[in-house]
Tab-separated table of C-alpha atoms in Angstrom:
chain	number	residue	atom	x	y	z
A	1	UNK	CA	0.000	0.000	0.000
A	2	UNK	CA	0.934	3.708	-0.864
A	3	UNK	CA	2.312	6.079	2.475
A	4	UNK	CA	0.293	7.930	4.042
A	5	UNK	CA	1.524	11.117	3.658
A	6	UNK	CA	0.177	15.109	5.163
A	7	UNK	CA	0.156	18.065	2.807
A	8	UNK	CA	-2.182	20.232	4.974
A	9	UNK	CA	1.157	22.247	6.435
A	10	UNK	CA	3.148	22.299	3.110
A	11	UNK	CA	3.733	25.648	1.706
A	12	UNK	CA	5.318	24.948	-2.163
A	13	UNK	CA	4.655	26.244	-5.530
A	14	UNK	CA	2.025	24.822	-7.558
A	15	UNK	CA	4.798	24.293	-10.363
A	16	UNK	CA	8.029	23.579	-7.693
A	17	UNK	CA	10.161	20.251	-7.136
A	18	UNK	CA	8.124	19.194	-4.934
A	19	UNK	CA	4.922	18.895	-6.923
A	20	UNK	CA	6.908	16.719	-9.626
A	21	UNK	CA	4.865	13.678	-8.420
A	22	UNK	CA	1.963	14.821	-9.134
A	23	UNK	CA	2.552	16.879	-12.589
A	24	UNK	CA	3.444	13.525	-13.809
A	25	UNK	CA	1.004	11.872	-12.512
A	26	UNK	CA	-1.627	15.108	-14.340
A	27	UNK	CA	0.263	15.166	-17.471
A	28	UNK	CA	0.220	11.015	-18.030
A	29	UNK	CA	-3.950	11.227	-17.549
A	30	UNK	CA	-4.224	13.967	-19.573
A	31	UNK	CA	-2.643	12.435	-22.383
A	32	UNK	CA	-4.638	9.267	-22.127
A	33	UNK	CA	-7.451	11.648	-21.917
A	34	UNK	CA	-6.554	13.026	-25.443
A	35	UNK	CA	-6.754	9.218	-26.719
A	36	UNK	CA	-10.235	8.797	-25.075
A	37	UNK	CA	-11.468	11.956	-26.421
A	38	UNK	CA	-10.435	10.638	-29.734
A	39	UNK	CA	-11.730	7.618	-29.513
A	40	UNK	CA	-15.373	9.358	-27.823
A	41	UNK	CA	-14.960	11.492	-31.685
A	42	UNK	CA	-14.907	8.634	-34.055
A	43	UNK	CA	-17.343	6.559	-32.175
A	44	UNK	CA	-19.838	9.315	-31.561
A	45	UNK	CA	-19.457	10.506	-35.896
A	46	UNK	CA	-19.478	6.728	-36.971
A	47	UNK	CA	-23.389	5.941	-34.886
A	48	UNK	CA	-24.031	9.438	-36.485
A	49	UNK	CA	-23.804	8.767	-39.941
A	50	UNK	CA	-24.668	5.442	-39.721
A	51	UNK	CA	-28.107	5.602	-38.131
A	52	UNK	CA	-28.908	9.567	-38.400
A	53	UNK	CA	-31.375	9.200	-34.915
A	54	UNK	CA	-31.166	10.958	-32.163
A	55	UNK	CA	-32.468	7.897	-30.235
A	56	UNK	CA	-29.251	5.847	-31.224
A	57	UNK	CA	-27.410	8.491	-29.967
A	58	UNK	CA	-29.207	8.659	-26.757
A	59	UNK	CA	-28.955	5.545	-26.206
A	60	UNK	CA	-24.985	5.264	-26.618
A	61	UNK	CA	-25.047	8.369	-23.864
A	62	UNK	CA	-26.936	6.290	-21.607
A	63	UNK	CA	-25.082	3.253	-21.708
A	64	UNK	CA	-21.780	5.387	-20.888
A	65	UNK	CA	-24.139	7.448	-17.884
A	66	UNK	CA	-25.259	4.048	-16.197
A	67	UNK	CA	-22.447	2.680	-14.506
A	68	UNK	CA	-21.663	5.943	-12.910
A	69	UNK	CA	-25.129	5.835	-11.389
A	70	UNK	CA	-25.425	1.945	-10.636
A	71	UNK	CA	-21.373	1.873	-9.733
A	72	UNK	CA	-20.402	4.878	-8.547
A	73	UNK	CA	-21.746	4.646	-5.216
A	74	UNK	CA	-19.601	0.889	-4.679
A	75	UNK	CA	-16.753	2.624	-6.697
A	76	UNK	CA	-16.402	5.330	-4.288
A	77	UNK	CA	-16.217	3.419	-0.672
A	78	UNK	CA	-13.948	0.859	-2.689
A	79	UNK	CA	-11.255	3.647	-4.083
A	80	UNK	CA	-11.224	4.848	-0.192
A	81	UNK	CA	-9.818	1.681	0.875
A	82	UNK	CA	-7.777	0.331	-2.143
A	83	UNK	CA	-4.481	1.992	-3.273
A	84	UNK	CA	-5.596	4.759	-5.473
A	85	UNK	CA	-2.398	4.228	-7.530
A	86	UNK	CA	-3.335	0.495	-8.393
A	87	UNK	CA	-6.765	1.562	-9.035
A	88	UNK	CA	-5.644	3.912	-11.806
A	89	UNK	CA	-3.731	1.670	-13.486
A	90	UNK	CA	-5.755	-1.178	-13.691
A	91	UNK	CA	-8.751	0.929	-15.261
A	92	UNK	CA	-6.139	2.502	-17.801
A	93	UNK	CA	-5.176	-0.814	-18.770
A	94	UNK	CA	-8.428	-2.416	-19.234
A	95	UNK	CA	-9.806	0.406	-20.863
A	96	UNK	CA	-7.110	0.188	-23.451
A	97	UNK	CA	-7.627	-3.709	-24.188
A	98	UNK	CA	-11.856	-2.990	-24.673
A	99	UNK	CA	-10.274	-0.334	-27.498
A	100	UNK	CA	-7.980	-3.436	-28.768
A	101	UNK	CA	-11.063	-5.313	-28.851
A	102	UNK	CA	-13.243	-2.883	-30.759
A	103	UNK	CA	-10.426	-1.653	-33.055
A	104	UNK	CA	-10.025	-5.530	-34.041
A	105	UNK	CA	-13.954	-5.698	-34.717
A	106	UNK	CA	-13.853	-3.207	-36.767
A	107	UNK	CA	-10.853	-4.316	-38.605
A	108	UNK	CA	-12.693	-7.821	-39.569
A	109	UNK	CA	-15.493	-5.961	-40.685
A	110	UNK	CA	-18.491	-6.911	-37.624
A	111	UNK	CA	-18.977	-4.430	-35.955
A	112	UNK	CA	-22.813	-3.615	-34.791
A	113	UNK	CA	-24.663	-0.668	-32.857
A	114	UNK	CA	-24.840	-3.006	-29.978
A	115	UNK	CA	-21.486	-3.376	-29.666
A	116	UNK	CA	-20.530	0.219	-29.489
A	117	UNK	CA	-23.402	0.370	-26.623
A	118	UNK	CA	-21.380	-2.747	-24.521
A	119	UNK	CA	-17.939	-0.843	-25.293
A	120	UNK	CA	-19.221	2.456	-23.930
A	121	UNK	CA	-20.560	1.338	-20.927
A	122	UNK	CA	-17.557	-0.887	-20.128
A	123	UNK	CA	-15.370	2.007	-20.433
A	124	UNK	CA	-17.560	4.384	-18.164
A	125	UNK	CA	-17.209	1.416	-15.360
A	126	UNK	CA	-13.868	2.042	-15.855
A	127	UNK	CA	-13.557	5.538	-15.828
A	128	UNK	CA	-16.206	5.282	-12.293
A	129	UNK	CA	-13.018	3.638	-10.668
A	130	UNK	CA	-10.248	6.357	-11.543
A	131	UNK	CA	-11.753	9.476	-11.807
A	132	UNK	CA	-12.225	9.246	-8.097
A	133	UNK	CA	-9.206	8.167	-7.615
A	134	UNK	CA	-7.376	10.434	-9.758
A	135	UNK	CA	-9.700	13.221	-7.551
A	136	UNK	CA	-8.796	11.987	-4.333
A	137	UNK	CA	-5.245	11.374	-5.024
A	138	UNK	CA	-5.109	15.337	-6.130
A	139	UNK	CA	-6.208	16.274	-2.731
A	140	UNK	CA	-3.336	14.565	-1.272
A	141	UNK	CA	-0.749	15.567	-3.261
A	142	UNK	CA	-1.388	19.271	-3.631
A	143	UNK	CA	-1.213	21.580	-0.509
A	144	UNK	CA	-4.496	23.134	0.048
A	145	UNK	CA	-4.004	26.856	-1.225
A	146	UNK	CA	-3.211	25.304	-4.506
A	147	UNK	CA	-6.111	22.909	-5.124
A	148	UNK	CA	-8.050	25.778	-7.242
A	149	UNK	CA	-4.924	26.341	-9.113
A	150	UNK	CA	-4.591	22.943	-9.848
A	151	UNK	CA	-8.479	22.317	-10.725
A	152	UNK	CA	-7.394	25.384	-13.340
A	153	UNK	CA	-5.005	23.510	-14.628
A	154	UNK	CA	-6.827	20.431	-14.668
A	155	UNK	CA	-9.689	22.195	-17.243
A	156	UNK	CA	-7.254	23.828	-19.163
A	157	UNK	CA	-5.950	20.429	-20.095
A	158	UNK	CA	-9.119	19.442	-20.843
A	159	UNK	CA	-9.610	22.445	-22.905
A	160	UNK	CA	-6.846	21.613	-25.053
A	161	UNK	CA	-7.675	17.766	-25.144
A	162	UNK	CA	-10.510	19.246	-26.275
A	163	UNK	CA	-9.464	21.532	-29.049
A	164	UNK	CA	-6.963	19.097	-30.606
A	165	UNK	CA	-8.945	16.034	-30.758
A	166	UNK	CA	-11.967	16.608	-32.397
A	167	UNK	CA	-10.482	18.337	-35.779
A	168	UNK	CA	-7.364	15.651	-35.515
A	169	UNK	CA	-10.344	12.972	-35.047
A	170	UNK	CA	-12.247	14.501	-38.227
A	171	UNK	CA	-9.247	14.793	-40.296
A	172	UNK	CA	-7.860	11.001	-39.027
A	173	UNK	CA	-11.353	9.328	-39.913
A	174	UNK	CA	-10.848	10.977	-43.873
A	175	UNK	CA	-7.401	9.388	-44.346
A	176	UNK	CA	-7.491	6.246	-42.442
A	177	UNK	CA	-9.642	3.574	-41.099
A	178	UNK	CA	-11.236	4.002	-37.982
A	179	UNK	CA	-9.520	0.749	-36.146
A	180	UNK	CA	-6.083	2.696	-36.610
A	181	UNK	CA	-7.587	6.023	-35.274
A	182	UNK	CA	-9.005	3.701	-32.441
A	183	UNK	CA	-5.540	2.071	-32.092
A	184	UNK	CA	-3.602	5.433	-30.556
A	185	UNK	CA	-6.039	5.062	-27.782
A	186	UNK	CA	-4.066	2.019	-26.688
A	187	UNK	CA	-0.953	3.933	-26.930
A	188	UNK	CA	-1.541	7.110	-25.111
A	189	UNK	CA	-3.418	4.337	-22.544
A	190	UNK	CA	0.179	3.609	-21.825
A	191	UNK	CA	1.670	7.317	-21.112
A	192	UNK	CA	-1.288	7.474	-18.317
A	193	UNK	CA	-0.084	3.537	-16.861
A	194	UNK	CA	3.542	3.818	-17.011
A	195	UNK	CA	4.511	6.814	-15.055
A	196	UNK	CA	2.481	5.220	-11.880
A	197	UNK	CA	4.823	2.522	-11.751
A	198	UNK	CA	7.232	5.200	-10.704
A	199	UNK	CA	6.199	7.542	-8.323
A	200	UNK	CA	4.175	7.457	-5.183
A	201	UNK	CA	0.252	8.985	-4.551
A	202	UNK	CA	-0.504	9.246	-0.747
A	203	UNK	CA	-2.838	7.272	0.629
A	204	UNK	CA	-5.520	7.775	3.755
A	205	UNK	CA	-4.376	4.796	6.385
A	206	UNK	CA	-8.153	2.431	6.640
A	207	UNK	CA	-9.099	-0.633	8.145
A	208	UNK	CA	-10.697	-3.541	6.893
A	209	UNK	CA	-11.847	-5.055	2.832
A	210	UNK	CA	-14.743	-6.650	3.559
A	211	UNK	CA	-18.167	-6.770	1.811
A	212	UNK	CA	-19.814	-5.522	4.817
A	213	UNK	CA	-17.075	-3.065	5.611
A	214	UNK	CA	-17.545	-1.631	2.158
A	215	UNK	CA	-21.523	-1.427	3.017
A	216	UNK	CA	-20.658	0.473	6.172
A	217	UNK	CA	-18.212	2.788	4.414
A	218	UNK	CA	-21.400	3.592	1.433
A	219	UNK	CA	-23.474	4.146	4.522
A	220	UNK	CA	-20.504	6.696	5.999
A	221	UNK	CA	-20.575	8.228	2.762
A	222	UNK	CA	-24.291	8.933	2.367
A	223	UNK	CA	-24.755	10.162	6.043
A	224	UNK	CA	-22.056	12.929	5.439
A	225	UNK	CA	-24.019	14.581	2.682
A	226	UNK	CA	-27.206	13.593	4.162
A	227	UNK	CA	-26.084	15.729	6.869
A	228	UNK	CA	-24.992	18.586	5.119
A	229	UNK	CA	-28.000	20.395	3.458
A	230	UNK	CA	-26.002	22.608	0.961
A	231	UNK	CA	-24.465	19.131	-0.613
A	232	UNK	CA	-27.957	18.353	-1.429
A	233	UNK	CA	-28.986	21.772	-2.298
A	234	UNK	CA	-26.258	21.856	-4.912
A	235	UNK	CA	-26.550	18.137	-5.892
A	236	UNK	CA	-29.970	19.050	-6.832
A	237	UNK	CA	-28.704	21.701	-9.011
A	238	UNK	CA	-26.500	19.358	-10.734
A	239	UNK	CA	-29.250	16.804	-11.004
A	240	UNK	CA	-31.742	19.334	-12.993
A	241	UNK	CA	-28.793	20.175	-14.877
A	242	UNK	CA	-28.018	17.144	-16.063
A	243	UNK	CA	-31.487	16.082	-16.678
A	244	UNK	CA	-31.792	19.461	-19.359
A	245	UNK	CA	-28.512	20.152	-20.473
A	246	UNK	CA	-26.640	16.941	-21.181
A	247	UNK	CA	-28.945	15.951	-23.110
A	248	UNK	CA	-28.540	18.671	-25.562
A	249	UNK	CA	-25.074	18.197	-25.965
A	250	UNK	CA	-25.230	14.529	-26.536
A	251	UNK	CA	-27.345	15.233	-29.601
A	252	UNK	CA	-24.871	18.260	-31.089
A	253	UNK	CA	-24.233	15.928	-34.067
A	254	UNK	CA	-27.481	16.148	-35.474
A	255	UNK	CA	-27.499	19.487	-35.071
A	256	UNK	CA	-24.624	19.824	-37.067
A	257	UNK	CA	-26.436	17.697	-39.822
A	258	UNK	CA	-30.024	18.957	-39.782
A	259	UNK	CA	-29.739	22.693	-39.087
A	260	UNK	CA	-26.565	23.745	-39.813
A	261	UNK	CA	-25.653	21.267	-42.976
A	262	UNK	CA	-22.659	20.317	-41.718
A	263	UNK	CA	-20.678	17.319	-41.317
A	264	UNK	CA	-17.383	15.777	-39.036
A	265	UNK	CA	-15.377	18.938	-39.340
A	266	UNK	CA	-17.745	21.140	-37.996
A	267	UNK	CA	-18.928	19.109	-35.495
A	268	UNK	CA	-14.900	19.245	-34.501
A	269	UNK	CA	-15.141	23.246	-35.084
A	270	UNK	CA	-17.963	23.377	-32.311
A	271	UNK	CA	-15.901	21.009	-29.911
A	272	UNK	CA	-12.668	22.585	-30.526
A	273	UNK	CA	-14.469	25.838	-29.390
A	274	UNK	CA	-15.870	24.580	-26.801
A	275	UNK	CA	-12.070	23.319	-25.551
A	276	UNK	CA	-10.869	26.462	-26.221
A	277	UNK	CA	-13.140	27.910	-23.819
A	278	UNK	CA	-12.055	25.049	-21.377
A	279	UNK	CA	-8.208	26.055	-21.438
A	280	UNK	CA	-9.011	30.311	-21.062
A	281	UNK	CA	-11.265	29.736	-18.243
A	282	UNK	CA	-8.969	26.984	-16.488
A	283	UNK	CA	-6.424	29.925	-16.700
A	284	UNK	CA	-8.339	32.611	-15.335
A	285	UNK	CA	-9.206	29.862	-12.315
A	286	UNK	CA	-5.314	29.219	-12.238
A	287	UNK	CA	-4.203	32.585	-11.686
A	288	UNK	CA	-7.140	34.565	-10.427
A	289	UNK	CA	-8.170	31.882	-7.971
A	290	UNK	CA	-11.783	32.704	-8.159
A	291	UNK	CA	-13.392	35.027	-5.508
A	292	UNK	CA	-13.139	34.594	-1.877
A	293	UNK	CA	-16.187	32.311	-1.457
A	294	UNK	CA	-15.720	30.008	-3.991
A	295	UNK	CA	-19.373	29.033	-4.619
A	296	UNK	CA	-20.096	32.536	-5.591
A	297	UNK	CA	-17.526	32.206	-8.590
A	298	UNK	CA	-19.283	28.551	-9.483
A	299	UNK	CA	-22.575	29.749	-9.428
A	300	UNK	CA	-21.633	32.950	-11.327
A	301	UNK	CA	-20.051	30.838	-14.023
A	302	UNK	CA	-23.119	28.488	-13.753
A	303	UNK	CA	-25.215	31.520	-15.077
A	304	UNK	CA	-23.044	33.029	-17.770
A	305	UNK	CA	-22.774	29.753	-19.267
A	306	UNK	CA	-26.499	29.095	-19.252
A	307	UNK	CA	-26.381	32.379	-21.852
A	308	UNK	CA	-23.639	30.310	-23.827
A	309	UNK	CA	-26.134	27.614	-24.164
A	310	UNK	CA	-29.227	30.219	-25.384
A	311	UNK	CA	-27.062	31.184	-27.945
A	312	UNK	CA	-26.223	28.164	-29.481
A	313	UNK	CA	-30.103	27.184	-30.120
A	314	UNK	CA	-30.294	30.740	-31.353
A	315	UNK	CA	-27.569	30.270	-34.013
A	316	UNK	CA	-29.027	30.748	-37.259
A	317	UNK	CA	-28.318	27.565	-39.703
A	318	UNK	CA	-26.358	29.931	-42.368
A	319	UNK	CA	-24.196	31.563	-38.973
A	320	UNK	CA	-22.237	28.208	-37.677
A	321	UNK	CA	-19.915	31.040	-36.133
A	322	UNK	CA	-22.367	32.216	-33.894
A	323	UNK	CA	-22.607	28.765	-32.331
A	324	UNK	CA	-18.881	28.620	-32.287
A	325	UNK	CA	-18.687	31.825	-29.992
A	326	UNK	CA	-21.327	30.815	-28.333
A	327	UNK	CA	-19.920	27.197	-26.947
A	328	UNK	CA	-16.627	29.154	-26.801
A	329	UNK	CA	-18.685	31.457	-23.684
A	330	UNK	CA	-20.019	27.974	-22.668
A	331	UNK	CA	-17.129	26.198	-22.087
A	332	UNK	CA	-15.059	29.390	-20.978
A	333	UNK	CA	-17.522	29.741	-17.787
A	334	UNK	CA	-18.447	26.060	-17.295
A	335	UNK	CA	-14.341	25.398	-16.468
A	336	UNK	CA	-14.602	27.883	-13.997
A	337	UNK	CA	-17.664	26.571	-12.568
A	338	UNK	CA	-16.340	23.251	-12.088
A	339	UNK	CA	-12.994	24.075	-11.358
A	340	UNK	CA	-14.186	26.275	-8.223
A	341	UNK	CA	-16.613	23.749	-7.370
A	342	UNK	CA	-14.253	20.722	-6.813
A	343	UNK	CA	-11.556	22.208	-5.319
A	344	UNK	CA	-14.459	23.338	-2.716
A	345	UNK	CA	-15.043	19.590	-2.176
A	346	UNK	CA	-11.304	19.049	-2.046
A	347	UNK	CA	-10.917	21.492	0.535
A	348	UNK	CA	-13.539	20.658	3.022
A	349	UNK	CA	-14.397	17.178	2.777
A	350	UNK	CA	-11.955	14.888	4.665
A	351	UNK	CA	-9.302	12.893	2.678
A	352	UNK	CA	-10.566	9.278	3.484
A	353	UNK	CA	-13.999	10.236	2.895
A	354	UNK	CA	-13.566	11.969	-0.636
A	355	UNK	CA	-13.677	8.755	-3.070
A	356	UNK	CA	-17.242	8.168	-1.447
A	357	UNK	CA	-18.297	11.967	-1.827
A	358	UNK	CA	-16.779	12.431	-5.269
A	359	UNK	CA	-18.606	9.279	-6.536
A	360	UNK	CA	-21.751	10.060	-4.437
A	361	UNK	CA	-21.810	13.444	-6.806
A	362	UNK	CA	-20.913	11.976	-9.954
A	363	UNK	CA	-23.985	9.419	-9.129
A	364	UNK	CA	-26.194	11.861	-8.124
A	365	UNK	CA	-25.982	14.293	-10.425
A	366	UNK	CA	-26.246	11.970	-13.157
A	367	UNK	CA	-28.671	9.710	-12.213
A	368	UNK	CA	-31.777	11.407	-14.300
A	369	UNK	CA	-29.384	11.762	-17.464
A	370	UNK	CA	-31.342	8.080	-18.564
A	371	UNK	CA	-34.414	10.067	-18.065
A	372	UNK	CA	-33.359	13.079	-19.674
A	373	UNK	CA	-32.475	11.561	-22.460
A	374	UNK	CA	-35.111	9.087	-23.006
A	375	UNK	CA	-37.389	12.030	-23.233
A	376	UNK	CA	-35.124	14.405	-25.137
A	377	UNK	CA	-34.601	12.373	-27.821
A	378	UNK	CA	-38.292	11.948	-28.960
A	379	UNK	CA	-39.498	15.405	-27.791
A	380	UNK	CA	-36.481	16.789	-29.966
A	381	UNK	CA	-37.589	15.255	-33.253
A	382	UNK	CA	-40.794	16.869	-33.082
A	383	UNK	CA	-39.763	20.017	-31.678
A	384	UNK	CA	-36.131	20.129	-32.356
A	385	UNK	CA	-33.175	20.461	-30.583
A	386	UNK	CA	-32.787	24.055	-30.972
A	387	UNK	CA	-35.445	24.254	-28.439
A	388	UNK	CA	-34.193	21.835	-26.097
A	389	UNK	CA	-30.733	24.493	-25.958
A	390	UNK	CA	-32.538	27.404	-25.369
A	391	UNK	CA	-35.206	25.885	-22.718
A	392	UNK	CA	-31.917	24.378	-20.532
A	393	UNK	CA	-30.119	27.756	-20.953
A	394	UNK	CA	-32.659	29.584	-19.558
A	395	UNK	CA	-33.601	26.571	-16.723
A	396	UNK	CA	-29.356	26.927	-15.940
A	397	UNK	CA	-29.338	30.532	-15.854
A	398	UNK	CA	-32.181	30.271	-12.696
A	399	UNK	CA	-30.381	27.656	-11.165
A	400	UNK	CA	-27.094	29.348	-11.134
A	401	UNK	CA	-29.219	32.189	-9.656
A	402	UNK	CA	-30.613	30.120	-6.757
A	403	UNK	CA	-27.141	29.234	-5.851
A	404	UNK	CA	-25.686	32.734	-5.728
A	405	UNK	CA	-28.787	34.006	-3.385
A	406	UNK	CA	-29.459	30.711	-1.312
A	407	UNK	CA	-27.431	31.416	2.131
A	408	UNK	CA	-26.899	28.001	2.715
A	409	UNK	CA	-25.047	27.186	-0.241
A	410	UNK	CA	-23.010	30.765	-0.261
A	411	UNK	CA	-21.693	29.704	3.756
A	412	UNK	CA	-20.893	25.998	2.117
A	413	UNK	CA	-17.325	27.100	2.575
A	414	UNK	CA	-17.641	28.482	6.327
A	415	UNK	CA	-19.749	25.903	7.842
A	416	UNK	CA	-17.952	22.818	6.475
A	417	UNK	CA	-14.856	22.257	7.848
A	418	UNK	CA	-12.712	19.469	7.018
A	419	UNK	CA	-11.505	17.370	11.000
């Protein structure tokens, strides 16, 4: 097992010696998260032009939303007690041989819808396992006055993941076949593996692996938010959110098709802005730091970027570049959202509890996504999706709004304190 090891009285630089650990650790996921987001590209395009429904792309969002809800929960109290380093490499690895396995279907010339469904939600059961882990390991790793600096850094990453693979993806499905573009999944899968066979990610000292132990630790879990109304209050918030907006984004490649008459590079013009927007607001986090309550700069964010969404179901179809700007505000505001809202958890939630928090949020708040979508998909045939943006724009713009004005969520910083 991993050492324990304090960073509560450390006082380094965000970018010193000391945090070399953990830069390698960030910079080996974040290339692996270019090859996923490459991978999430060519899939997504390829159930696009091959079935043109918005149900078959709901569907393929819902089998990669499931195990988050039905696992996450289990994923959590077990990532508290196992070694977070083991735990990361083992899901990179799989993950990388269910790629081997679809690349090789495709090569032979089988592959069906159904398949792509089974992929996606084996790789989401994966990705329930370390992105808790990769969370919780942060928090241990990084001294305290640098966790929003680091969640900065962490979207801007993403933002640039985010720019570079969906135009590379687009321009890689034209000149090759899509089991070789599959195939550099495996290989950045490797950059994210090897480096943890190297360094060390502190670990919370626990007691006890057993099934019941786990049950107890679930039950520890639930009781701390339980107790803690302005977890629910903002879990709720995430839950509507996800519910409205999600779904909207899941079915941006029809839009692409049926209002703006485009095809894979736009699609990749509209997610590269979107990126964009990812790495200027992880910035601003990274060097502004947000404002002293760091709710009020999430639930700030939260509204600006329910305007970004308004605009892109106001795009006209002959003005792609309005859309473009407009997921550019988006994606600017929702990395500052997110950023200020983790590092929040980071900060007050206790070390060996924050695999079972972080996975009791990413459950929560994406538990309804089934339901969202199942509606959103038939509702937006008949009334299109255009109207499905601007009604969860507006619906995020009031919920950001309750959050800035509710006083329980704007003392969530002063009245939970981390023992």
């Amino acid at each position: 097992m991993d050492a324990p090891k304090d960073t509560s009285e450390r006082s380094v630089g965000l970018l010193s010696r000391e945090m070399l650990p953990f830069l390698t650790l960030f910079g080996g996921q974040s290339i692996s998260l270019f090859g996923s987001r490459l991978v999430q590209f060519a899939l997504v395009w390829w159930l696009t032009e091959t079935s043109g429904s918005a149900s078959v792309l709901a569907t393929a969002t819902i089998m990669a939303v499931l195990p988050q809800v039905i696992i996450g929960p289990f994923a959590g109290a077990m990532v508290d007690r196992w070694s977070r380093r083991i735990v990361m490499m083992v899901s990179d690895s799989l993950v990388a041989l269910s790629v081997l396995l679809l690349a090789y279907l495709y090569s032979a010339g089988g592959v069906q819808v159904w398949q792509i469904y089974l992929i996606m939600f084996f790789r989401s059961t994966m990705d329930t396992f370390q992105w808790p882990a990769m969370q919780a390991s942060t928090s241990m790793m990084v001294p305290q006055e640098h966790l929003p600096r680091a969640a900065g850094l962490r979207q801007s990453a993403q933002g640039i993941v985010n720019i570079i693979s969906p135009p590379l993806g687009a321009l890689l499905l034209e000149s090759l076949p899509i089991y070789l573009v599959l195939g550099i999944d495996v290989f950045t899968a490797l950059t994210a593996v090897g480096p943890l066979f190297f360094i060390t990610i502190p670990q919370p000292i626990r007691g006890g692996t057993t099934a019941r132990g786990v049950l107890m630790d679930m039950r520890e879990g639930l009781t701390f938010v339980w107790e803690r109304k302005a977890i629910l209050k903002i879990l709720g918030i995430a839950l509507l959110l996800n519910m409205l907006a999600s779904p909207a984004f899941s079915l941006m490649p029809l839009l692409v098709i049926q209002h703006f008459n485009g095809g894979a590079i736009q699609l990749a013009w509209l997610q590269s802005s979107s990126g964009a927007g990812l790495i200027m607001g992880g910035i601003l986090l990274g060097v502004w730091g947000g404002f002293k309550r760091r709710v009020d700069t999430a639930f700030t964010a939260l509204m600006a970027s329910g305007l970004g969404i308004i605009g892109i179901g106001l795009a006209p179809g002959n003005m792609i570049w309005t859309a473009i700007v407009s997921i550019f505000v988006f994606g600017f505001m929702n990395s500052v959202a997110n950023g200020s809202f983790f590092s929040v958890i980071q900060t007050v939630i206790p070390n060996e509890l924050q695999g079972r928090v972080f996975t009791l949020v990413m459950s929560s708040s994406v538990a309804v996504m089934p339901l969202g979508l199942a509606v959103a998909a038939p509702v937006a045939e008949v009334i299109g999706i255009r109207t499905w943006f601007l009604a969860s724009g507006v619906v995020t713009i009031i919920l950001g709004l309750y959050g800035l004005l509710n006083p329980q969520i704007r003392g969530f910083e002063d009245t939970l304190k981390a023992k």
